[in-house]
Amino acid sequence: MVEHAEEDNELSSESIKAIAESVGVKDLNGDCTSYLAKQALLQARTILRDALKYKLMTHSVELTTDHMERANKRPVPIYVSTTQKPRKYCMATSRGREIYGAQDEEIDLDTVLSAPPPKVPQDVQVKVHWLTIEGSTPTIPDNPPMEDDKLVIDAPVVSIDSVETVNSVAPHEISREQQLYFKELTTKCISNDKQIRDEAVHSLSTDPGLAAVLPRLTVFIIEGIRVGLGDCKMYYIQYMLEMLDNLLQNKAIRLEKFLHDIIPSVISCMVCTQICGRPLEQDHWLVRGFAARILAGLVGSHNLGTNQIQSRVIKMLHHALEKPNSGLVSTFGVLAGLCDLGSLTISTIVLPEIRNIYRRVELKCATSQDPIDRHAKERIKELLVRKVCTRGSGASSGATQCR
């Protein structure tokens, strides 16, 4: 059956004879036609195989004439047509035979010799000059001119019972009106008047013109969280988280370009050992839970197959959860973040670790006399019962064991 199939794929002797007669060759015997048929079939298969290789190497969807031309490896395409400009050929006779050759363009040597020589390229030179001096661009010919209606604003100033200057990590040019708007907005967002602060923070979720000052706002929030964590000013951290939460609700802006700075700051609010001056009196657990919900919102609205934010955040929190020497306050923040990331995270990450969490909590409370650890134990138990028990009977039994 294989032999019959191969015979069906070969060219017939009549086709070979017809092709030979079309080019002036006559009286071919049977052996010649059979040999030519096999060679033609072999060449066609080789060209088709190489063309398929070119198709795969170029990641093309369909086999095109360009692939066939490359596989043909001939100066003139024979088996396929070409979309390029065809070459011109001329005929010459030699000893009674007709010879065809490519018709090259004639070049006048006098024109070439009389043409002026090209200019000699200059050597590479390196010159040193100041791009900026203390945030200002000097007006020298080497620097591009600055527009009159734009300038670089100074670094944002954060005030928490004292004035602290924060160095900018993302300087950019904004207009004077935008400078005034940014200064007025940030001042009201940290105001002691609750009504003024609520109105300013609420405007962050509805104002569609925040794109120009968004880099500065993110820097203000990130640096504000850093200052709040360093000075244990929980109320200021809460102000920054409220601003970030309202920015996340604004549909006119996107925070993808700033997630690499925002997410670590939010996680720091969750797992930091101390974020307030009086942890037994102030409800810092509420702020940690608020930061966990913001983290879940950031991950849910910006997770894509290309950035894999959700898997990276889960991996980071899971690694922190497995640390045996981590404090119970940090464990609460990690569990709050994992539980807010969805039921799948709870079933795959939190539930398998409940037994280890229970042992760690009991061991920590047995060896430590710190009242914060006993308070953290109750908070962890309450969190697991509230978050895990609602996911099913299996989760409920695991949370019951943690009791």
CSV table of C-alpha atoms in Angstrom, one decimal:
chain,number,residue,atom,x,y,z
A,1,MET,CA,0.0,0.0,0.0
A,2,VAL,CA,2.9,2.3,0.7
A,3,GLU,CA,4.4,1.7,-2.7
A,4,HIS,CA,1.0,2.5,-4.4
A,5,ALA,CA,0.8,5.7,-2.3
A,6,GLU,CA,4.3,6.8,-3.4
A,7,GLU,CA,3.4,6.0,-7.0
A,8,ASP,CA,0.3,8.2,-6.8
A,9,ASN,CA,2.4,11.1,-5.5
A,10,GLU,CA,4.9,11.0,-8.4
A,11,LEU,CA,4.6,12.9,-11.6
A,12,SER,CA,3.5,10.8,-14.6
A,13,SER,CA,5.7,10.1,-17.6
A,14,GLU,CA,3.2,12.0,-19.8
A,15,SER,CA,3.6,15.1,-17.7
A,16,ILE,CA,7.4,14.9,-17.9
A,17,LYS,CA,7.3,14.5,-21.6
A,18,ALA,CA,4.9,17.5,-22.0
A,19,ILE,CA,7.2,19.7,-19.9
A,20,ALA,CA,10.3,18.6,-21.8
A,21,GLU,CA,8.6,19.3,-25.2
A,22,SER,CA,7.6,22.8,-24.0
A,23,VAL,CA,11.3,23.6,-23.5
A,24,GLY,CA,12.4,22.0,-26.8
A,25,VAL,CA,13.5,18.6,-25.6
A,26,LYS,CA,12.0,15.7,-27.5
A,27,ASP,CA,12.3,11.9,-27.7
A,28,LEU,CA,12.8,11.1,-24.0
A,29,ASN,CA,12.8,7.4,-23.2
A,30,GLY,CA,11.0,5.8,-20.3
A,31,ASP,CA,14.1,5.7,-18.0
A,32,CYS,CA,14.7,9.4,-18.4
A,33,THR,CA,11.1,10.4,-17.7
A,34,SER,CA,11.0,8.1,-14.6
A,35,TYR,CA,14.2,9.5,-13.2
A,36,LEU,CA,13.1,13.1,-13.9
A,37,ALA,CA,9.8,12.5,-12.2
A,38,LYS,CA,11.5,11.2,-9.0
A,39,GLN,CA,13.9,14.1,-8.9
A,40,ALA,CA,11.1,16.6,-9.4
A,41,LEU,CA,9.1,15.0,-6.6
A,42,LEU,CA,12.2,15.0,-4.3
A,43,GLN,CA,13.0,18.7,-5.0
A,44,ALA,CA,9.3,19.7,-4.4
A,45,ARG,CA,9.3,17.9,-1.1
A,46,THR,CA,12.6,19.4,-0.1
A,47,ILE,CA,11.4,22.9,-0.9
A,48,LEU,CA,8.1,22.4,0.9
A,49,ARG,CA,9.8,21.0,4.0
A,50,ASP,CA,12.2,23.9,4.2
A,51,ALA,CA,9.4,26.4,3.7
A,52,LEU,CA,7.6,24.9,6.6
A,53,LYS,CA,10.7,25.3,8.7
A,54,TYR,CA,10.9,29.0,7.7
A,55,LYS,CA,7.2,29.3,8.7
A,56,LEU,CA,7.9,27.9,12.2
A,57,MET,CA,11.1,30.0,12.7
A,58,THR,CA,9.2,33.3,11.8
A,59,HIS,CA,6.2,32.3,13.9
A,60,SER,CA,3.9,32.8,11.0
A,61,VAL,CA,0.3,31.6,10.9
A,62,GLU,CA,0.2,30.7,7.2
A,63,LEU,CA,2.6,29.4,4.7
A,64,THR,CA,3.4,32.3,2.3
A,65,THR,CA,5.3,32.7,-1.0
A,66,ASP,CA,8.2,34.3,0.9
A,67,HIS,CA,8.8,31.1,2.8
A,68,MET,CA,8.8,29.2,-0.5
A,69,GLU,CA,11.2,31.6,-2.1
A,70,ARG,CA,13.6,31.3,0.9
A,71,ALA,CA,13.4,27.5,0.7
A,72,ASN,CA,14.0,27.5,-3.0
A,73,LYS,CA,17.5,29.0,-2.6
A,74,ARG,CA,17.6,30.2,-6.1
A,75,PRO,CA,18.2,33.7,-7.4
A,76,VAL,CA,15.0,33.6,-9.4
A,77,PRO,CA,11.8,32.1,-7.9
A,78,ILE,CA,10.7,29.1,-10.0
A,79,TYR,CA,7.9,27.4,-8.3
A,80,VAL,CA,6.2,30.5,-6.8
A,81,SER,CA,5.5,34.0,-7.7
A,82,THR,CA,7.1,37.0,-6.0
A,83,THR,CA,5.8,40.3,-4.8
A,84,GLN,CA,9.1,42.0,-5.2
A,85,LYS,CA,10.2,43.9,-8.3
A,86,PRO,CA,11.3,41.4,-10.9
A,87,ARG,CA,14.8,41.4,-12.2
A,88,LYS,CA,15.5,42.3,-15.8
A,89,TYR,CA,17.4,39.8,-18.1
A,90,CYS,CA,19.0,40.3,-21.5
A,91,MET,CA,19.8,37.7,-24.2
A,92,ALA,CA,23.2,37.2,-25.7
A,93,THR,CA,24.3,34.7,-28.4
A,94,SER,CA,27.5,32.7,-28.2
A,95,ARG,CA,28.4,30.2,-30.8
A,96,GLY,CA,24.9,29.8,-31.9
A,97,ARG,CA,23.5,29.4,-28.4
A,98,GLU,CA,21.2,31.8,-26.6
A,99,ILE,CA,22.4,32.9,-23.1
A,100,TYR,CA,20.3,34.9,-20.7
A,101,GLY,CA,21.9,37.0,-18.0
A,102,ALA,CA,20.9,39.7,-15.5
A,103,GLN,CA,20.9,43.2,-16.9
A,104,ASP,CA,22.9,45.3,-14.6
A,105,GLU,CA,22.6,49.0,-14.4
A,106,GLU,CA,25.4,50.9,-16.2
A,107,ILE,CA,27.3,53.4,-14.0
A,108,ASP,CA,29.2,56.3,-15.6
A,109,LEU,CA,32.7,56.2,-14.1
A,110,ASP,CA,33.3,59.9,-15.0
A,111,THR,CA,30.4,60.9,-12.8
A,112,VAL,CA,31.6,58.8,-9.9
A,113,LEU,CA,35.2,60.2,-10.2
A,114,SER,CA,34.1,63.8,-10.5
A,115,ALA,CA,31.7,63.7,-7.5
A,116,PRO,CA,33.0,65.5,-4.4
A,117,PRO,CA,34.3,63.2,-1.6
A,118,PRO,CA,32.1,62.7,1.5
A,119,LYS,CA,32.9,64.7,4.6
A,120,VAL,CA,35.2,63.2,7.2
A,121,PRO,CA,33.2,62.3,10.4
A,122,GLN,CA,34.1,64.1,13.5
A,123,ASP,CA,35.7,62.4,16.5
A,124,VAL,CA,33.5,61.6,19.5
A,125,GLN,CA,33.8,64.2,22.2
A,126,VAL,CA,32.6,64.0,25.8
A,127,LYS,CA,31.7,67.2,27.7
A,128,VAL,CA,30.7,67.4,31.3
A,129,HIS,CA,27.9,69.8,32.5
A,130,TRP,CA,25.3,70.0,35.2
A,131,LEU,CA,21.8,68.7,34.4
A,132,THR,CA,20.3,69.9,37.7
A,133,ILE,CA,21.6,71.7,40.7
A,134,GLU,CA,19.5,71.2,43.8
A,135,GLY,CA,16.4,70.5,41.8
A,136,SER,CA,16.8,73.4,39.4
A,137,THR,CA,18.0,73.2,35.8
A,138,PRO,CA,20.8,75.7,35.0
A,139,THR,CA,20.1,77.9,31.9
A,140,ILE,CA,23.1,77.0,29.8
A,141,PRO,CA,23.3,76.1,26.1
A,142,ASP,CA,23.9,72.5,26.9
A,143,ASN,CA,20.6,72.0,28.7
A,144,PRO,CA,17.2,72.2,26.9
A,145,PRO,CA,15.2,75.4,27.7
A,146,MET,CA,12.5,75.2,30.3
A,147,GLU,CA,9.0,76.4,29.5
A,148,ASP,CA,7.9,79.5,31.2
A,149,ASP,CA,4.6,78.1,32.5
A,150,LYS,CA,6.1,74.9,34.0
A,151,LEU,CA,8.6,74.3,36.7
A,152,VAL,CA,9.6,71.5,39.0
A,153,ILE,CA,8.0,71.7,42.4
A,154,ASP,CA,9.8,71.2,45.7
A,155,ALA,CA,9.7,68.0,47.6
A,156,PRO,CA,6.4,67.6,49.6
A,157,VAL,CA,6.5,68.7,53.2
A,158,VAL,CA,4.9,66.4,55.8
A,159,SER,CA,3.8,68.0,59.1
A,160,ILE,CA,3.2,65.8,62.2
A,161,ASP,CA,3.6,68.0,65.2
A,162,SER,CA,6.9,68.9,63.6
A,163,VAL,CA,8.0,69.8,60.1
A,164,GLU,CA,9.9,67.1,58.2
A,165,THR,CA,11.1,67.4,54.7
A,166,VAL,CA,10.7,64.3,52.5
A,167,ASN,CA,12.9,63.9,49.5
A,168,SER,CA,11.0,63.2,46.3
A,169,VAL,CA,11.6,59.9,44.5
A,170,ALA,CA,9.7,60.8,41.3
A,171,PRO,CA,10.2,64.4,40.3
A,172,HIS,CA,8.2,65.7,37.3
A,173,GLU,CA,7.0,69.0,35.9
A,174,ILE,CA,3.6,70.4,36.8
A,175,SER,CA,2.1,73.8,36.2
A,176,ARG,CA,1.7,76.5,38.9
A,177,GLU,CA,-2.1,75.8,39.1
A,178,GLN,CA,-1.4,72.1,39.7
A,179,GLN,CA,1.1,73.0,42.3
A,180,LEU,CA,-1.4,75.1,44.2
A,181,TYR,CA,-4.0,72.3,43.8
A,182,PHE,CA,-1.6,69.7,45.1
A,183,LYS,CA,-0.6,71.8,48.1
A,184,GLU,CA,-4.2,72.7,49.0
A,185,LEU,CA,-5.3,69.1,48.6
A,186,THR,CA,-2.6,67.5,50.7
A,187,THR,CA,-3.0,70.1,53.4
A,188,LYS,CA,-6.7,69.4,53.7
A,189,CYS,CA,-6.2,65.6,53.7
A,190,ILE,CA,-4.2,65.8,56.9
A,191,SER,CA,-6.2,68.6,58.5
A,192,ASN,CA,-7.4,68.3,62.1
A,193,ASP,CA,-10.9,69.3,61.0
A,194,LYS,CA,-12.7,66.1,60.2
A,195,GLN,CA,-15.3,67.7,57.9
A,196,ILE,CA,-12.6,69.4,55.8
A,197,ARG,CA,-10.5,66.2,55.8
A,198,ASP,CA,-13.4,64.0,54.7
A,199,GLU,CA,-14.4,66.4,51.9
A,200,ALA,CA,-10.8,66.5,50.6
A,201,VAL,CA,-10.3,62.7,50.8
A,202,HIS,CA,-13.7,62.1,49.1
A,203,SER,CA,-12.6,64.3,46.2
A,204,LEU,CA,-9.9,61.8,45.5
A,205,SER,CA,-12.4,59.2,44.5
A,206,THR,CA,-14.4,61.5,42.1
A,207,ASP,CA,-11.9,64.0,40.6
A,208,PRO,CA,-11.0,62.9,37.0
A,209,GLY,CA,-8.1,65.4,36.8
A,210,LEU,CA,-5.7,63.8,39.2
A,211,ALA,CA,-3.6,62.2,36.5
A,212,ALA,CA,-1.1,65.1,36.4
A,213,VAL,CA,-0.5,65.1,40.2
A,214,LEU,CA,-0.9,61.4,40.7
A,215,PRO,CA,2.9,60.7,40.9
A,216,ARG,CA,3.2,63.3,43.6
A,217,LEU,CA,0.2,62.1,45.5
A,218,THR,CA,1.6,58.5,45.6
A,219,VAL,CA,4.9,59.8,46.8
A,220,PHE,CA,3.1,61.9,49.5
A,221,ILE,CA,1.2,58.8,50.7
A,222,ILE,CA,4.2,56.5,50.6
A,223,GLU,CA,6.4,58.9,52.5
A,224,GLY,CA,3.6,59.7,54.9
A,225,ILE,CA,3.2,56.0,55.8
A,226,ARG,CA,7.0,55.8,56.3
A,227,VAL,CA,7.0,58.8,58.6
A,228,GLY,CA,3.9,57.5,60.5
A,229,LEU,CA,5.5,54.1,61.0
A,230,GLY,CA,8.7,55.6,62.2
A,231,ASP,CA,7.1,57.9,64.7
A,232,CYS,CA,4.3,55.5,65.7
A,233,LYS,CA,1.6,58.0,64.6
A,234,MET,CA,-1.3,55.7,63.9
A,235,TYR,CA,-3.8,58.5,63.1
A,236,TYR,CA,-1.5,59.8,60.3
A,237,ILE,CA,-1.1,56.3,58.9
A,238,GLN,CA,-4.9,56.1,58.8
A,239,TYR,CA,-5.1,59.4,56.9
A,240,MET,CA,-2.7,58.0,54.3
A,241,LEU,CA,-4.6,54.8,53.9
A,242,GLU,CA,-7.9,56.7,53.5
A,243,MET,CA,-6.3,58.7,50.7
A,244,LEU,CA,-5.1,55.5,49.0
A,245,ASP,CA,-8.5,53.8,49.4
A,246,ASN,CA,-10.3,56.7,47.7
A,247,LEU,CA,-7.7,56.8,44.9
A,248,LEU,CA,-8.4,53.2,44.3
A,249,GLN,CA,-12.1,53.9,43.9
A,250,ASN,CA,-11.4,56.6,41.3
A,251,LYS,CA,-12.2,55.1,37.9
A,252,ALA,CA,-10.5,57.9,35.9
A,253,ILE,CA,-7.0,57.0,37.1
A,254,ARG,CA,-4.8,53.9,37.2
A,255,LEU,CA,-2.2,53.0,39.7
A,256,GLU,CA,-0.2,50.3,37.8
A,257,LYS,CA,2.9,52.4,37.5
A,258,PHE,CA,3.1,53.0,41.3
A,259,LEU,CA,2.2,49.5,42.6
A,260,HIS,CA,5.8,48.6,43.2
A,261,ASP,CA,5.9,51.4,45.8
A,262,ILE,CA,2.4,51.3,47.1
A,263,ILE,CA,2.1,47.5,47.9
A,264,PRO,CA,5.2,47.3,50.1
A,265,SER,CA,3.9,50.4,52.1
A,266,VAL,CA,0.5,48.8,52.6
A,267,ILE,CA,2.0,45.5,53.7
A,268,SER,CA,4.2,47.4,56.2
A,269,CYS,CA,1.1,48.8,57.8
A,270,MET,CA,-0.2,45.3,58.2
A,271,VAL,CA,2.8,43.5,59.6
A,272,CYS,CA,4.7,46.2,61.4
A,273,THR,CA,5.3,45.3,65.0
A,274,GLN,CA,4.2,48.7,66.4
A,275,ILE,CA,2.3,51.4,64.6
A,276,CYS,CA,1.0,53.3,67.6
A,277,GLY,CA,2.4,54.6,70.8
A,278,ARG,CA,-0.2,52.9,73.1
A,279,PRO,CA,-1.0,49.5,71.5
A,280,LEU,CA,-3.1,48.3,74.5
A,281,GLU,CA,-5.3,51.4,74.4
A,282,GLN,CA,-5.4,52.3,70.7
A,283,ASP,CA,-7.3,50.0,68.2
A,284,HIS,CA,-4.4,49.4,65.8
A,285,TRP,CA,-6.1,46.1,64.8
A,286,LEU,CA,-8.7,48.1,62.9
A,287,VAL,CA,-5.9,50.0,60.9
A,288,ARG,CA,-4.2,46.7,60.1
A,289,GLY,CA,-7.5,45.2,58.8
A,290,PHE,CA,-8.1,48.4,56.8
A,291,ALA,CA,-4.7,48.0,55.2
A,292,ALA,CA,-5.5,44.3,54.4
A,293,ARG,CA,-8.7,45.3,52.6
A,294,ILE,CA,-6.8,48.0,50.6
A,295,LEU,CA,-4.2,45.4,49.6
A,296,ALA,CA,-7.0,43.0,48.4
A,297,GLY,CA,-8.5,45.9,46.4
A,298,LEU,CA,-5.2,46.7,44.8
A,299,VAL,CA,-4.5,43.1,43.9
A,300,GLY,CA,-8.1,42.4,42.6
A,301,SER,CA,-8.2,45.5,40.4
A,302,HIS,CA,-4.7,45.3,38.9
A,303,ASN,CA,-3.9,41.6,38.8
A,304,LEU,CA,-3.1,40.5,35.2
A,305,GLY,CA,-1.5,37.4,33.7
A,306,THR,CA,1.6,39.5,32.8
A,307,ASN,CA,2.4,41.0,36.2
A,308,GLN,CA,1.1,38.1,38.4
A,309,ILE,CA,0.6,40.5,41.3
A,310,GLN,CA,-1.8,38.2,43.2
A,311,SER,CA,0.6,35.2,43.2
A,312,ARG,CA,3.5,37.3,44.2
A,313,VAL,CA,1.7,39.0,47.1
A,314,ILE,CA,0.4,35.6,48.3
A,315,LYS,CA,3.9,34.1,48.1
A,316,MET,CA,5.3,37.0,50.1
A,317,LEU,CA,2.6,36.7,52.8
A,318,HIS,CA,2.9,32.9,52.9
A,319,HIS,CA,6.6,33.2,53.4
A,320,ALA,CA,6.1,35.7,56.3
A,321,LEU,CA,3.4,33.3,57.8
A,322,GLU,CA,5.9,30.4,57.9
A,323,LYS,CA,8.5,32.3,59.8
A,324,PRO,CA,8.7,30.7,63.3
A,325,ASN,CA,10.1,33.8,65.0
A,326,SER,CA,7.6,36.3,63.8
A,327,GLY,CA,5.5,38.2,66.4
A,328,LEU,CA,1.8,37.5,67.0
A,329,VAL,CA,1.0,41.1,65.9
A,330,SER,CA,2.7,40.5,62.6
A,331,THR,CA,1.0,37.1,62.3
A,332,PHE,CA,-2.4,38.8,62.7
A,333,GLY,CA,-1.6,41.3,59.8
A,334,VAL,CA,-0.4,38.5,57.5
A,335,LEU,CA,-3.6,36.4,58.3
A,336,ALA,CA,-5.8,39.4,57.7
A,337,GLY,CA,-4.1,40.0,54.3
A,338,LEU,CA,-4.4,36.4,53.2
A,339,CYS,CA,-8.1,36.0,54.3
A,340,ASP,CA,-9.1,39.1,52.4
A,341,LEU,CA,-7.6,37.8,49.2
A,342,GLY,CA,-10.4,35.3,48.7
A,343,SER,CA,-11.7,31.8,49.7
A,344,LEU,CA,-9.2,30.1,47.4
A,345,THR,CA,-6.3,31.6,49.3
A,346,ILE,CA,-7.9,30.6,52.6
A,347,SER,CA,-8.4,27.0,51.6
A,348,THR,CA,-4.9,26.6,50.0
A,349,ILE,CA,-2.7,28.7,52.3
A,350,VAL,CA,-4.5,29.5,55.6
A,351,LEU,CA,-6.2,26.2,56.4
A,352,PRO,CA,-3.0,24.0,56.0
A,353,GLU,CA,-1.2,26.3,58.4
A,354,ILE,CA,-3.8,26.5,61.1
A,355,ARG,CA,-2.3,23.7,63.2
A,356,ASN,CA,1.1,25.4,63.1
A,357,ILE,CA,-0.4,28.8,63.9
A,358,TYR,CA,-2.2,27.3,66.9
A,359,ARG,CA,1.0,25.8,68.3
A,360,ARG,CA,3.0,29.0,67.7
A,361,VAL,CA,0.4,31.2,69.4
A,362,GLU,CA,0.2,28.9,72.4
A,363,LEU,CA,4.0,28.6,72.7
A,364,LYS,CA,4.4,32.4,72.4
A,365,CYS,CA,1.8,33.1,75.1
A,366,ALA,CA,3.3,30.5,77.4
A,367,THR,CA,6.8,31.9,77.2
A,368,SER,CA,5.9,35.6,77.1
A,369,GLN,CA,4.4,37.8,79.8
A,370,ASP,CA,3.6,40.6,77.4
A,371,PRO,CA,-0.1,41.5,77.5
A,372,ILE,CA,0.1,42.5,73.8
A,373,ASP,CA,0.7,38.9,72.9
A,374,ARG,CA,-2.4,37.7,74.8
A,375,HIS,CA,-4.4,40.4,73.2
A,376,ALA,CA,-3.0,39.3,69.8
A,377,LYS,CA,-4.0,35.7,70.5
A,378,GLU,CA,-7.6,36.8,71.0
A,379,ARG,CA,-7.5,38.9,67.8
A,380,ILE,CA,-6.1,36.0,65.8
A,381,LYS,CA,-8.7,33.6,67.1
A,382,GLU,CA,-11.5,36.1,66.3
A,383,LEU,CA,-10.1,36.7,62.8
A,384,LEU,CA,-9.9,33.0,62.0
A,385,VAL,CA,-13.4,32.3,63.4
A,386,ARG,CA,-14.9,35.2,61.4
A,387,LYS,CA,-13.1,34.6,58.1
A,388,VAL,CA,-12.5,30.9,58.0
A,389,CYS,CA,-15.7,29.5,59.5
A,390,THR,CA,-17.8,31.0,56.8
A,391,ARG,CA,-16.0,29.0,54.1
A,392,GLY,CA,-17.4,25.6,54.9
A,393,SER,CA,-17.4,22.8,57.4
A,394,GLY,CA,-13.8,21.9,56.8
A,395,ALA,CA,-12.7,25.4,57.6
A,396,SER,CA,-15.0,25.5,60.6
A,397,SER,CA,-13.4,22.4,62.1
A,398,GLY,CA,-9.9,23.9,61.5
A,399,ALA,CA,-10.9,27.2,63.2
A,400,THR,CA,-12.5,25.3,66.1
A,401,GLN,CA,-9.2,23.5,66.7
A,402,CYS,CA,-7.4,26.9,66.8
A,403,ARG,CA,-9.7,27.8,69.8
